[in-house]
Tab-separated table of C-alpha atoms in Angstrom:
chain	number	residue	atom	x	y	z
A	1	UNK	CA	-41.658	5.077	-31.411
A	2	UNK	CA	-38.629	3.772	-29.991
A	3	UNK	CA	-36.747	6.789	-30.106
A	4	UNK	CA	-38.949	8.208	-27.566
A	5	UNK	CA	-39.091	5.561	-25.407
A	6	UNK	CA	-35.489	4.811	-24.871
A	7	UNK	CA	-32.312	7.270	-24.698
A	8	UNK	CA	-29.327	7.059	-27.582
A	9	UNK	CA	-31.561	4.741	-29.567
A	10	UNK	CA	-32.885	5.974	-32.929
A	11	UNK	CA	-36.127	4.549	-34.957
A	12	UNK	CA	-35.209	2.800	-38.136
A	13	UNK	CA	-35.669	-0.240	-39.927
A	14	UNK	CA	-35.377	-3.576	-38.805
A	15	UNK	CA	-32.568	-5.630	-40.075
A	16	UNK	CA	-31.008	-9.304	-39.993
A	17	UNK	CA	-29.803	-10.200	-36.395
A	18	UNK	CA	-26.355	-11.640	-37.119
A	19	UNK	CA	-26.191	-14.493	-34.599
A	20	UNK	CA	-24.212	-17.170	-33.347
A	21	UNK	CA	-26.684	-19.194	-31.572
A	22	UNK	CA	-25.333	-21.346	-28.740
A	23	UNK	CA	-28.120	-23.579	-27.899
A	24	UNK	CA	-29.242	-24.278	-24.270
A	25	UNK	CA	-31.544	-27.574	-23.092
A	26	UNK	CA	-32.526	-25.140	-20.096
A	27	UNK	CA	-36.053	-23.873	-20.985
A	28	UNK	CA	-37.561	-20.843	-19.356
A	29	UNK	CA	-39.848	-17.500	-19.458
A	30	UNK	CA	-39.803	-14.797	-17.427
A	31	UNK	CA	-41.844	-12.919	-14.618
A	32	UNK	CA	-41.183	-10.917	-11.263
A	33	UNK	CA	-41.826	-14.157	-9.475
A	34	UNK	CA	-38.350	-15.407	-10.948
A	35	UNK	CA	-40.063	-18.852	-11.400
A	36	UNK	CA	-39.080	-20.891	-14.883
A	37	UNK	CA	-41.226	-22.459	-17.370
A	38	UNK	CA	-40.077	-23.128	-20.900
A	39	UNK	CA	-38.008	-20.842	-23.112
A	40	UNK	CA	-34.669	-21.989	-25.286
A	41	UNK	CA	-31.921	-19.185	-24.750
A	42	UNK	CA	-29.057	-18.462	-28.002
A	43	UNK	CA	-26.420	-15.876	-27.844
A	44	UNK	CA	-26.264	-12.767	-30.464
A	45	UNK	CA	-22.796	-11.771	-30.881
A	46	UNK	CA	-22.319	-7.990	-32.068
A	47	UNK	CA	-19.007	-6.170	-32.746
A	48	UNK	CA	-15.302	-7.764	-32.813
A	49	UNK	CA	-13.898	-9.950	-29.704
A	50	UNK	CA	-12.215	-8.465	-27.879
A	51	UNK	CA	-12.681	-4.922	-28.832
A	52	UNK	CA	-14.485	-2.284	-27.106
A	53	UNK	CA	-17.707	-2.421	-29.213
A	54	UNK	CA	-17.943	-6.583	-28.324
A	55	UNK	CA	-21.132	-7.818	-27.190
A	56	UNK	CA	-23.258	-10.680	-26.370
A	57	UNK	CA	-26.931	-10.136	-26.245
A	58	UNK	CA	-29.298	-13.084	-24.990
A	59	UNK	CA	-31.968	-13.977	-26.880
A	60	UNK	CA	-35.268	-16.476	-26.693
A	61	UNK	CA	-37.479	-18.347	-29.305
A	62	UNK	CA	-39.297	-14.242	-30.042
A	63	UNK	CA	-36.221	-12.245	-29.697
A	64	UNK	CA	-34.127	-10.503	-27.897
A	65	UNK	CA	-34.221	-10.817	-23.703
A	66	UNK	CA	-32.449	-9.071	-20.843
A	67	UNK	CA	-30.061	-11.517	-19.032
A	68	UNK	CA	-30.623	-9.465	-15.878
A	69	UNK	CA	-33.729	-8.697	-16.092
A	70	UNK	CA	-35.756	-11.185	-18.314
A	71	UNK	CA	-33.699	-14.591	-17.331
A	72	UNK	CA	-36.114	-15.780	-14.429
A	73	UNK	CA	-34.049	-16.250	-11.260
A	74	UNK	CA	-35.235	-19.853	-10.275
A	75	UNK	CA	-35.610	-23.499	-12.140
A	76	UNK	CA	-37.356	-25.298	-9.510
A	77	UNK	CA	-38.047	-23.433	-6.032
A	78	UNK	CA	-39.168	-26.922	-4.574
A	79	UNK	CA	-35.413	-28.109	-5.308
A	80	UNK	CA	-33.808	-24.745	-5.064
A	81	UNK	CA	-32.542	-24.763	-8.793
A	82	UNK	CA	-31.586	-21.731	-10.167
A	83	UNK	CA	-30.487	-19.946	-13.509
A	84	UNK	CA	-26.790	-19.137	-13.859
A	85	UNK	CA	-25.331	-16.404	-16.990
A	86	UNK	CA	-21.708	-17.432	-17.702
A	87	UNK	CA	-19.860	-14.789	-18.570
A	88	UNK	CA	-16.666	-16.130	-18.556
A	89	UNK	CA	-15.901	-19.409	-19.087
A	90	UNK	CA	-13.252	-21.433	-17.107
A	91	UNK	CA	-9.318	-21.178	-18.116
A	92	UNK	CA	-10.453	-17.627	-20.231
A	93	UNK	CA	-9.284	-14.559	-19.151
A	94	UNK	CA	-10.744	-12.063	-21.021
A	95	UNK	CA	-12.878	-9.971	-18.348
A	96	UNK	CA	-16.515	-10.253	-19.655
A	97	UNK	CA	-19.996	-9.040	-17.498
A	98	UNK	CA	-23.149	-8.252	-18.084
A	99	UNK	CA	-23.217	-4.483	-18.462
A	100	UNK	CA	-25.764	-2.669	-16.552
A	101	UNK	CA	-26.038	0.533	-18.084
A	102	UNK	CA	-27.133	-0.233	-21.288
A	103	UNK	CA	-30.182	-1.467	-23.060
A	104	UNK	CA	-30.495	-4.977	-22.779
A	105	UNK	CA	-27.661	-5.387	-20.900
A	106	UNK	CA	-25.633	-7.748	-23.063
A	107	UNK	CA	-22.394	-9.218	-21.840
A	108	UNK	CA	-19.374	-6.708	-22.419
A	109	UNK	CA	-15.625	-7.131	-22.057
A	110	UNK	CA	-14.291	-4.883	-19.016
A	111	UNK	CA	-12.460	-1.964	-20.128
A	112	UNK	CA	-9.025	-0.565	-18.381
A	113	UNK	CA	-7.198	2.670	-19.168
A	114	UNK	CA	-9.138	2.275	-22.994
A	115	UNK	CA	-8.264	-1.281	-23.521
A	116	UNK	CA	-10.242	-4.200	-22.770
A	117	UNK	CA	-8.856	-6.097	-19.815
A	118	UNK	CA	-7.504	-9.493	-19.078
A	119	UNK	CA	-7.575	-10.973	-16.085
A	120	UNK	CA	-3.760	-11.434	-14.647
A	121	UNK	CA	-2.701	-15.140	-14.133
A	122	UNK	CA	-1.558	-15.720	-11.013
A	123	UNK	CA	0.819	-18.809	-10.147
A	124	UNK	CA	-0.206	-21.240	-10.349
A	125	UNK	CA	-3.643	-20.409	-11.910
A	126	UNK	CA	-4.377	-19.780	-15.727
A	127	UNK	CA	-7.589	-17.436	-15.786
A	128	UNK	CA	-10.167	-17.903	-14.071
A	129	UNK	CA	-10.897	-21.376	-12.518
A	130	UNK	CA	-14.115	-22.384	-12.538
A	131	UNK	CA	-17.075	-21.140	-15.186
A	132	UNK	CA	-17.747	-17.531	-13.745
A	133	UNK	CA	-21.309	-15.465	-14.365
A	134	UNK	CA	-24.067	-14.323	-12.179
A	135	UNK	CA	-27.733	-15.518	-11.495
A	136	UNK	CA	-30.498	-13.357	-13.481
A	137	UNK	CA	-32.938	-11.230	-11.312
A	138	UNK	CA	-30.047	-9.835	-8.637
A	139	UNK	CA	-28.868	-6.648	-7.453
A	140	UNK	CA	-26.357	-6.404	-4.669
A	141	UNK	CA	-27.594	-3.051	-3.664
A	142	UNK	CA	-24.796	0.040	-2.848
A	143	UNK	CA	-26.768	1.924	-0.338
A	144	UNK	CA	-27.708	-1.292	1.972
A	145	UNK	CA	-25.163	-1.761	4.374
A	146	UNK	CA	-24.724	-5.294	4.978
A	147	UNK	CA	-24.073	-6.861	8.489
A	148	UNK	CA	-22.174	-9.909	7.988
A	149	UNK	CA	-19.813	-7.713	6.138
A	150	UNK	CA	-19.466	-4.598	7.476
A	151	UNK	CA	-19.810	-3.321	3.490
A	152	UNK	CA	-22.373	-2.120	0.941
A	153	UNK	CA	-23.337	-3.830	-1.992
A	154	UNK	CA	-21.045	-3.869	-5.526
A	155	UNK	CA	-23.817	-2.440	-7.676
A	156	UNK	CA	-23.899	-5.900	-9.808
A	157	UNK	CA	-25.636	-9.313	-10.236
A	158	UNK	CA	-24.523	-11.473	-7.769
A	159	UNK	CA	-21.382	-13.581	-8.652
A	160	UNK	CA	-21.442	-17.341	-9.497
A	161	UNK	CA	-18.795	-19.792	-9.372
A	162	UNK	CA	-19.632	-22.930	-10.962
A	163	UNK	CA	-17.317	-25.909	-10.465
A	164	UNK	CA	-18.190	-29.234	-12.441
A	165	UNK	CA	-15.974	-30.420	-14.751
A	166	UNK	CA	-17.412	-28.968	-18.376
A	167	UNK	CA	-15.894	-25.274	-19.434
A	168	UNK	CA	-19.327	-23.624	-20.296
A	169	UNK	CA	-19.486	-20.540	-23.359
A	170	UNK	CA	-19.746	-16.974	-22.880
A	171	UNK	CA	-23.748	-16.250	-22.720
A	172	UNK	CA	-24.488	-20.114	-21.845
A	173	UNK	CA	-27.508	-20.204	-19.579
A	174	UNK	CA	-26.961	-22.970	-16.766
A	175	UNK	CA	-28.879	-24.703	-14.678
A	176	UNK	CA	-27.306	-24.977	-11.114
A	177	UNK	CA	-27.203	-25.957	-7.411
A	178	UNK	CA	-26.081	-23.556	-4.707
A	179	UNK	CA	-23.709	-25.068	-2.304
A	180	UNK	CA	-22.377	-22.039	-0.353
A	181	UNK	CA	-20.667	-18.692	-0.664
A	182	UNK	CA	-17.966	-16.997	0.170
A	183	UNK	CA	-17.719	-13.127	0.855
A	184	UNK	CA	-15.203	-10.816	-0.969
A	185	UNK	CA	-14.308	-8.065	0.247
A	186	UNK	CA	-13.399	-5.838	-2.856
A	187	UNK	CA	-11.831	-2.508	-2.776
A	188	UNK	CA	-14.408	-1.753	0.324
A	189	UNK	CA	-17.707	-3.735	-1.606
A	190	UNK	CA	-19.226	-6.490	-0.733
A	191	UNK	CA	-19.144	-8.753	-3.458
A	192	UNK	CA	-20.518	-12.053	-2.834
A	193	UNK	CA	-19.036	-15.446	-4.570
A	194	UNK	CA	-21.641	-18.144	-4.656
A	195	UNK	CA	-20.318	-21.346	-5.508
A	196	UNK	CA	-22.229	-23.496	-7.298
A	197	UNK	CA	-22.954	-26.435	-9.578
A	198	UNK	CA	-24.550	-27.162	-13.090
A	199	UNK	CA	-27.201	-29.876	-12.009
A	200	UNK	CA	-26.043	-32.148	-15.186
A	201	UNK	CA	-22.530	-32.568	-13.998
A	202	UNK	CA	-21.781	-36.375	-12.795
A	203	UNK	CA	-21.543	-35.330	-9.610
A	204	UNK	CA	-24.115	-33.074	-9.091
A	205	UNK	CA	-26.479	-35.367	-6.576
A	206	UNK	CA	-23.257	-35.763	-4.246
A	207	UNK	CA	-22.291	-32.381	-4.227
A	208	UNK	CA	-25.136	-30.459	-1.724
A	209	UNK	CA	-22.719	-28.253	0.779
A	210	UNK	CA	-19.121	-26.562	1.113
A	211	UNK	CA	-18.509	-29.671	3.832
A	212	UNK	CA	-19.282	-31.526	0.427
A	213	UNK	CA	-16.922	-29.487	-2.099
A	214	UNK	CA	-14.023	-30.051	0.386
A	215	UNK	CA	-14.451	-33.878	0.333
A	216	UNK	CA	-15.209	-33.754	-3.842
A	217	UNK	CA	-13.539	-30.825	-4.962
A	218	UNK	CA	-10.054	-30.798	-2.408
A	219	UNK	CA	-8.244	-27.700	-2.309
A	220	UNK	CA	-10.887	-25.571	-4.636
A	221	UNK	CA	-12.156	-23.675	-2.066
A	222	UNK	CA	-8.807	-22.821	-0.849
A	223	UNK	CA	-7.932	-22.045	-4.264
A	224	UNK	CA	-10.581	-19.831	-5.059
A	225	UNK	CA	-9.832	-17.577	-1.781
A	226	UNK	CA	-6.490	-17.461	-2.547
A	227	UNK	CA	-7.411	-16.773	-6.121
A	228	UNK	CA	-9.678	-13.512	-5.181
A	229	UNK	CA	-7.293	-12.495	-2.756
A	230	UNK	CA	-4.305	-12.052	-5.203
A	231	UNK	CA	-5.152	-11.439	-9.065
A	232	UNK	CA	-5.400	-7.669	-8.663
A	233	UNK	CA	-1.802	-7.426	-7.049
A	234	UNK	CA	-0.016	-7.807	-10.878
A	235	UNK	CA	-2.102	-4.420	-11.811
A	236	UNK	CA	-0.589	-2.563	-8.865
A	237	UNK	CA	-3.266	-2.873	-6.462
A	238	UNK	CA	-3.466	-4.634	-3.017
A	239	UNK	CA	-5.029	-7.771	-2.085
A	240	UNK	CA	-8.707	-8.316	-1.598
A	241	UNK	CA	-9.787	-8.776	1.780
A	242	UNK	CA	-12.726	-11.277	2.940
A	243	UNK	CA	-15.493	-11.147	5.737
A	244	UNK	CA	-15.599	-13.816	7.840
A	245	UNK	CA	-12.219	-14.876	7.764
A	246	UNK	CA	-12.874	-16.202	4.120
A	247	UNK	CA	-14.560	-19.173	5.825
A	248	UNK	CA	-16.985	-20.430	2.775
A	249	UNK	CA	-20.486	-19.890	4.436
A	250	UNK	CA	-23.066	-22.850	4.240
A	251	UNK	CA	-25.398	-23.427	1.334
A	252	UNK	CA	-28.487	-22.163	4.003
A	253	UNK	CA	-26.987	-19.542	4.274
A	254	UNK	CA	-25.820	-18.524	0.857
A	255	UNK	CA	-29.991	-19.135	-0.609
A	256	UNK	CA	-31.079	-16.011	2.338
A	257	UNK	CA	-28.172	-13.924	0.806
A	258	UNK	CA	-30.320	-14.995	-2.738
A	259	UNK	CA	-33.293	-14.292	-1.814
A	260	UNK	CA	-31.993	-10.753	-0.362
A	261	UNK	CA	-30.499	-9.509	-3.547
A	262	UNK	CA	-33.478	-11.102	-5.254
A	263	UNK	CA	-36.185	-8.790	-3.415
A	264	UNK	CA	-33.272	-5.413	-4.093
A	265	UNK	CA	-33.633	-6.767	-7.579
A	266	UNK	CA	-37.671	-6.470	-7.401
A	267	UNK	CA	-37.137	-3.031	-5.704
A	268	UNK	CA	-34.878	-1.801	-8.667
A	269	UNK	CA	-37.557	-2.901	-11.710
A	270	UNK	CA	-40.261	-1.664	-9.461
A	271	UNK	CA	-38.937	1.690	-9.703
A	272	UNK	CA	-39.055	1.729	-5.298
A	273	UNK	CA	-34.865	2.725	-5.541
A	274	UNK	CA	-33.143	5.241	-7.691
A	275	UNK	CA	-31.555	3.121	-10.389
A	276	UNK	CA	-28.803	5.232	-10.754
A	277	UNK	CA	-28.226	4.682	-14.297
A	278	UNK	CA	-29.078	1.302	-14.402
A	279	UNK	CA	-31.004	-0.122	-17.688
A	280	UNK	CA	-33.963	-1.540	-16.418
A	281	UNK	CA	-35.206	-2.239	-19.909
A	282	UNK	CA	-36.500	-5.551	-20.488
A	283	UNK	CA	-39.053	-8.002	-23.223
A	284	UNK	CA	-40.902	-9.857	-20.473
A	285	UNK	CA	-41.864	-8.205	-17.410
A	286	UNK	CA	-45.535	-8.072	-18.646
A	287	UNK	CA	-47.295	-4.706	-17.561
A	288	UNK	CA	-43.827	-3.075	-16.167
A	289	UNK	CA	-42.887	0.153	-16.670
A	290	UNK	CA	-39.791	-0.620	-18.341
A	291	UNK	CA	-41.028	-3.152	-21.106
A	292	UNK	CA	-40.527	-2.561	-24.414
A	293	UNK	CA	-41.495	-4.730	-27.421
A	294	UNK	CA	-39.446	-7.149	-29.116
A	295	UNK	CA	-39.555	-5.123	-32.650
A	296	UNK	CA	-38.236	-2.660	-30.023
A	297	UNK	CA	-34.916	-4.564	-28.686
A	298	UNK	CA	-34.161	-5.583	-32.006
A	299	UNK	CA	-33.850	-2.278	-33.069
A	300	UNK	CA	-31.396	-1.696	-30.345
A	301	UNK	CA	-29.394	-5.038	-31.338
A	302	UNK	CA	-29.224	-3.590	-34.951
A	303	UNK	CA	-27.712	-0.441	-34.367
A	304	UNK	CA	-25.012	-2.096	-33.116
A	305	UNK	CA	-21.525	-3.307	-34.860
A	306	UNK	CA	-22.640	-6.356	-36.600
A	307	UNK	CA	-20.258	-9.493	-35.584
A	308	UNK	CA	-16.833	-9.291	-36.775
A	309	UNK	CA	-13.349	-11.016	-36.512
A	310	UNK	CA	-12.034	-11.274	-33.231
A	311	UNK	CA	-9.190	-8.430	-32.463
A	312	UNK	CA	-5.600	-10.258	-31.965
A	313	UNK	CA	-4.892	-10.439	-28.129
A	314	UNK	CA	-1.410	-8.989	-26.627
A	315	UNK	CA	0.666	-12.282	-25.781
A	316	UNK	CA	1.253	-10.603	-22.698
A	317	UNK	CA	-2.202	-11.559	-21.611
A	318	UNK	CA	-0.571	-15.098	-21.453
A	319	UNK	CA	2.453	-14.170	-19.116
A	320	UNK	CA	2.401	-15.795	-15.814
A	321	UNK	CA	2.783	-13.795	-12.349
A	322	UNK	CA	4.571	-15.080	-9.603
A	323	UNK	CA	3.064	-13.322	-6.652
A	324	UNK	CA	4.798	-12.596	-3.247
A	325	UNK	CA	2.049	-12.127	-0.784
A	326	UNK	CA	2.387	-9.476	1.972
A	327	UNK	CA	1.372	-10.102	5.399
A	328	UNK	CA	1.368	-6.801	8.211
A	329	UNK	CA	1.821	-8.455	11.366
A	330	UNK	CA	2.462	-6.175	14.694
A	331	UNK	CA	4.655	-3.366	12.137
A	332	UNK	CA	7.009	-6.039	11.009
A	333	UNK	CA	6.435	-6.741	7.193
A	334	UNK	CA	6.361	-10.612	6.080
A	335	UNK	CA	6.668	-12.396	2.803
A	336	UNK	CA	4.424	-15.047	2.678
A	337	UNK	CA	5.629	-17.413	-0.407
């Protein structure tokens, strides 16, 4: 019986998923080796947009799946392919993650001071600026101490920024390249920023380092540091800080940082680290502890807020901020414009 398998859910009947299904030509299934084989992903949406009771759950061709836990990490190892969850899709602002303390972990909007939160748009940017989301089967772990950056891990999936030229949908699984990453310091975490791009894009093949987003993509990696740096300074806090000088790191480099939040991942479902809180539920993990069936997710699903209208949005979520930077330099204060 579910109800004794899984906290704050109660046993009932099953009833009609209300879905939206977004469609994916990326086919996987799921296993602690993070390898892909063949599985079609669609999105359930639950709740109203933009409201605190929205969410996306993930589902395949049986039912519902865990996009942390049940998305396998890799496409192709030979060609270093991976699996990418958008959360948020290029130009959108609304702040939307996957959610790791509840079952399933579908993708939630951010909440701030009781309201769901919107990403500040910073001059000259409109929300975020590429397609934003994290690759399945990652944990940046808070207790390990990492050397590069002098900081712990943020307690999330590791962060993807995908740059080719389509805006992706909330929930859309993605099939992508790593070229490098960056690393964000934020508010003391380390809080990697892979960047990355969807294999299908025109200019996918040409695109295989930073050196090669710089000659491709000018300016975008500048951007996107100055981008991370400065959206939290309209809610009253300072900027972001980065290790290594925000130099984007090499595409070699970024796959070792994978594969190391990959194994804290394994660690985590293993049940070899305290989860903390963490859902580690999941539909495909065959013989872990934390499987339950798929009757048994879409139980959870259903005692959710079925889908609804989206909420109207504040038009101050639109307003654009004009932000004077602040450089410290030998106790004299400088405005940087």
């Amino acid at each position: 019986m579910i109800a004794s398998r899984i906290p704050h859910v109660l046993a009932g009947g099953l009833h009609k998923l209300i879905s939206q299904p977004l469609t994916n030509r990326l086919r996987c299934s799921s296993s602690l080796s993070g390898i892909c084989s063949n599985m079609a992903y669609t999105i359930v949406e639950r709740g109203s947009p933009y409201s605190p009771d929205y969410r996306v759950y993930i589902q395949n061709k049986n039912g519902p799946v865990s996009p942390l836990h049940d998305i396998p990490l890799m496409v192709d190892g030979s060609k270093k392919i991976f699996n990418m969850v958008v959360e948020v899709p290029r130009w959108s602002n609304a702040k939307m993650e996957i959610t790791m303390k509840e079952i399933l972990n579908p993708i939630k909007q951010d909440v701030n001071k009781g309201k769901p939160r919107f990403v500040a748009n910073c001059f000259p940017h409109h929300g975020y600026i590429w397609n934003y989301g994290a690759l399945p089967q990652t944990w940046e772990n808070p207790e390990h101490l990492d050397d590069g950056t002098g900081c712990k891990g943020d307690n999330d999936p590791i962060d993807v920024l995908e740059i080719g030229y389509r805006v992706a949908k909330r929930g859309e699984i993605l099939q992508v390249k790593i070229l490098g990453t960056i690393a964000l310091i934020d508010e003391g975490e380390t809080d990697w920023k892979l960047i990355a791009i969807d294999v299908k894009d025109p200019l996918a093949d040409q695109v295989n380092d930073v050196q090669d987003v710089e000659k491709h993509f000018p300016g975008l990696l500048k951007a996107s540091v100055e981008w991370f740096k400065i959206y939290k300074i309209p809610d009253g806090k300072p900027e972001n800080q980065f290790a290594f000088n925000g130099e984007a790191k090499p595409a070699s480099f970024a796959l070792k940082i994978v594969d190391e939040v990959h194994r804290f991942w394994k660690s985590l479902v293993n049940k070899e680290v305290d989860a903390k809180g963490i859902s580690c539920v999941n539909t495909t993990l065959d013989g872990n502890a934390f499987q339950i069936s798929i009757n048994e997710a879409k139980e959870v699903i259903n005692k959710t807020p079925p889908y609804s209208q989206p909420q109207a949005i504040d038009p101050i979520v639109d307003k654009i901020h004009f932000v004077r930077r602040i450089c410290m330099c030998r106790n004299r204060t400088i405005n940087i414009n």
